[in-house]
Amino acid sequence: MTRRMLLGAAPALLPVFRGAALTAAKTPALGYKRMILDYHFSEFSPEILSRYSAEAIVRSIVDLGVDSLLLYAKDHWGHCYFATQRFKRHPAVPTDLFGDVLQGLHERGIGVNAYYSLGWDEISARQHPDWVLRDAQGAPVKLNYPLPNYARWTFLCTSTAYGQYSLDELDELMGRYRFEALFLDIFGALPACYCEACRKLWRSRTGGQLPGTLRGPDLARYIDFQTAEIFGAYYDRVLALLKRHNLNIPATHNAGLEYTRDGYVASEIDPYGADFFRSGLEAKLWRARAAGKDVELICHRTNGLFDFTLKPTAELRWEVATAAAHQAAVMFVDQPFADGRIDLPAYRELRKAFTAADDLHPFVTGGSTVAEILIVSSERSERLNSGDSTLFRPAGERADLSGAYKMFAELHYPFDLMTVEHLAEANLDRVKVLVFPYVRCIDAAVIAKVRAWVAAGGTLVFTYRTAEWDQQALPHQQKYFGLVRLGADNPDQVTFVRPAAAFGLPDSYLRVRETALLEEDEHFAALGTLTHPALKVTEQEWVTHNVIPGQDTSRPVLVTGAHGKGRFIYSGFRFFRESREQGLPVYRRLLDQELRKVYEPILHVEAPGVVDALYYFHPGEIRVVLLNSASDRPAGEGNHVNIEEFLPVTAELRSRLPVSGVFDLQGKPLAVQRSRGFSTVRVTAIGAYACVRLVVGRSPRI
Ligand SMILES: [Zn+2]
């Protein structure tokens, strides 16, 4: 009997199951507490690595109590730290630093993941101009963060002779050492390359010239080309090398494009002192992309983007708790001082932070997420429809995804993320609500599946121009799931939306930007109607301080309708992005009221928005992790916010399930109130996190 059949046989009262239960870590040799010692050292200062010591590194990692170290075989400068005679070594490191640390850690039972910088090798880029990744004008492509004094690494292209050079380096590394995993950095969704080799490769595969501007269908074709011919072709050669060296270990890459070759997936979750929803969003997003593989979430111990200052311990602890609560391994990034010494006081704080993982990892391991609501994301659609995003401020679909994540996190409903690619194969029988925050590119097969699922009784929430294009960025014949018909965007400077009076909201108007205009249809009901501005504001003509609402219309811009046995809620404007950017609760209240007409969560938490609630099904019980980010207040745009201490908050867990007992992390019983068919548990004074176990009935034999 398959696992799916067993799950399908579970009693109906038990909650939603999704995905494979994580019954065993698939990267057990790396453990759930991991460390990186960043080692990207140039040779421009005589001080650099003058006091490095393999023994000191081993001792500090052992004292830290982590399970594994991501150890540098080669850095962004292109320096190898292993005992190669053939490739560039760091001039200040004549010893076999990689081998010595590897041996020292192995002797103490600590795993080693070999770090290899693929896309950046600055010395090679400077010595071999024909190896670098080039833009459409033929100029080398460099990292260009809008930050002062930041590294300007040059990207390299594996379609050039650099590909074989790097494979030869990896070949030697694999031939000399036994390690537990391989981490390929700066590899995946790199900028488009116009080097001679890539242009030739493109011509041989497509018969045409690589377009100088990549947008829409051209960009879609380039993504396919990049995935198969650049990324995939190179990755396959690395995996073949591992096999040839009898290294039966997982590899991973950082990051993007696709994940089928990865043994586990890894990505970063730093809130960057500004966005304390980003960490949970990234955790769920990478778990969705991993689709059952292990996830490694990477945190930085330094404030800002490598400021070499230590974050407050509470902040470090919250980041660990966020990763661990999502069933992921947590890895901290550190970099030694310029002379190679370790910042030991920082390690004492990291050790305290890691204890959160010791609490949470065993609590959530083996559980399946309770996911009645699925928010759908698409990495491909985000790239094809990026809008005028900047590095630190997404304007494309990521802004809408972030808004939807924030809204459901604040509602504390049992939700999860799913990629549009995995949606094609997913069993949606137990999913109640599907949310497409704004996903413009969706395949026809997925659209057909979603339509059938709605017709069978599901509730679909979607916005703006979702499902307008296919995966090749070509317009569908039947757009927008075939549920609404849209014209052009509203030409007004801003759109005012008048929510239906039935909501009883104190807000007379919402004020939003781009709005797709709906064509009239008797099949849906208006939840909000369009109001034009009183005047088009020019340099000479205005009404008062800003654009002001004018003529109300009966034209719907926010609607709900039936499709078969199910319903849809459609917003002509970018509902979730507006909600997040404006920080107004009206959007959440409005959607919640509308959803609650057709959906009641199997369990949820009443708590302030600073609390994240994660729900897992375990045999016979539901386990809940509550994360608390209540701390300091922001002090102006661009200024860093950290969690300095946790302000205790209270949460109330409510469920209609027949709860027979409730326990905290230590197994202490918690009081259950029962009234009007609800079981309610009050959890007071949540520090960084609190754990609750609800015993809900007999074991479903999984
Ligand atoms: Zn190239």
Tab-separated table of N, CA and C and ligand atoms in Angstrom, residues 157 159-160 193 195 198, ligand 1:
chain	number	residue	atom	x	y	z
A	157	CYS	N	31.133	32.867	-17.160
A	157	CYS	CA	30.197	32.050	-17.929
A	157	CYS	C	30.767	30.649	-18.134
A	159	SER	N	29.794	28.523	-20.229
A	159	SER	CA	29.810	28.098	-21.641
A	159	SER	C	31.187	28.328	-22.266
A	160	THR	N	32.011	29.139	-21.604
A	160	THR	CA	33.361	29.422	-22.111
A	160	THR	C	34.326	28.346	-21.595
A	193	CYS	N	23.535	35.915	-20.715
A	193	CYS	CA	24.914	36.053	-21.193
A	193	CYS	C	24.956	36.163	-22.714
A	195	CYS	N	28.067	36.304	-24.294
A	195	CYS	CA	29.439	36.008	-24.710
A	195	CYS	C	29.374	35.254	-26.043
A	198	CYS	N	27.961	31.693	-25.799
A	198	CYS	CA	26.514	31.593	-25.564
A	198	CYS	C	25.733	31.986	-26.809
B	1	ZN	ZN	28.161	33.032	-21.942
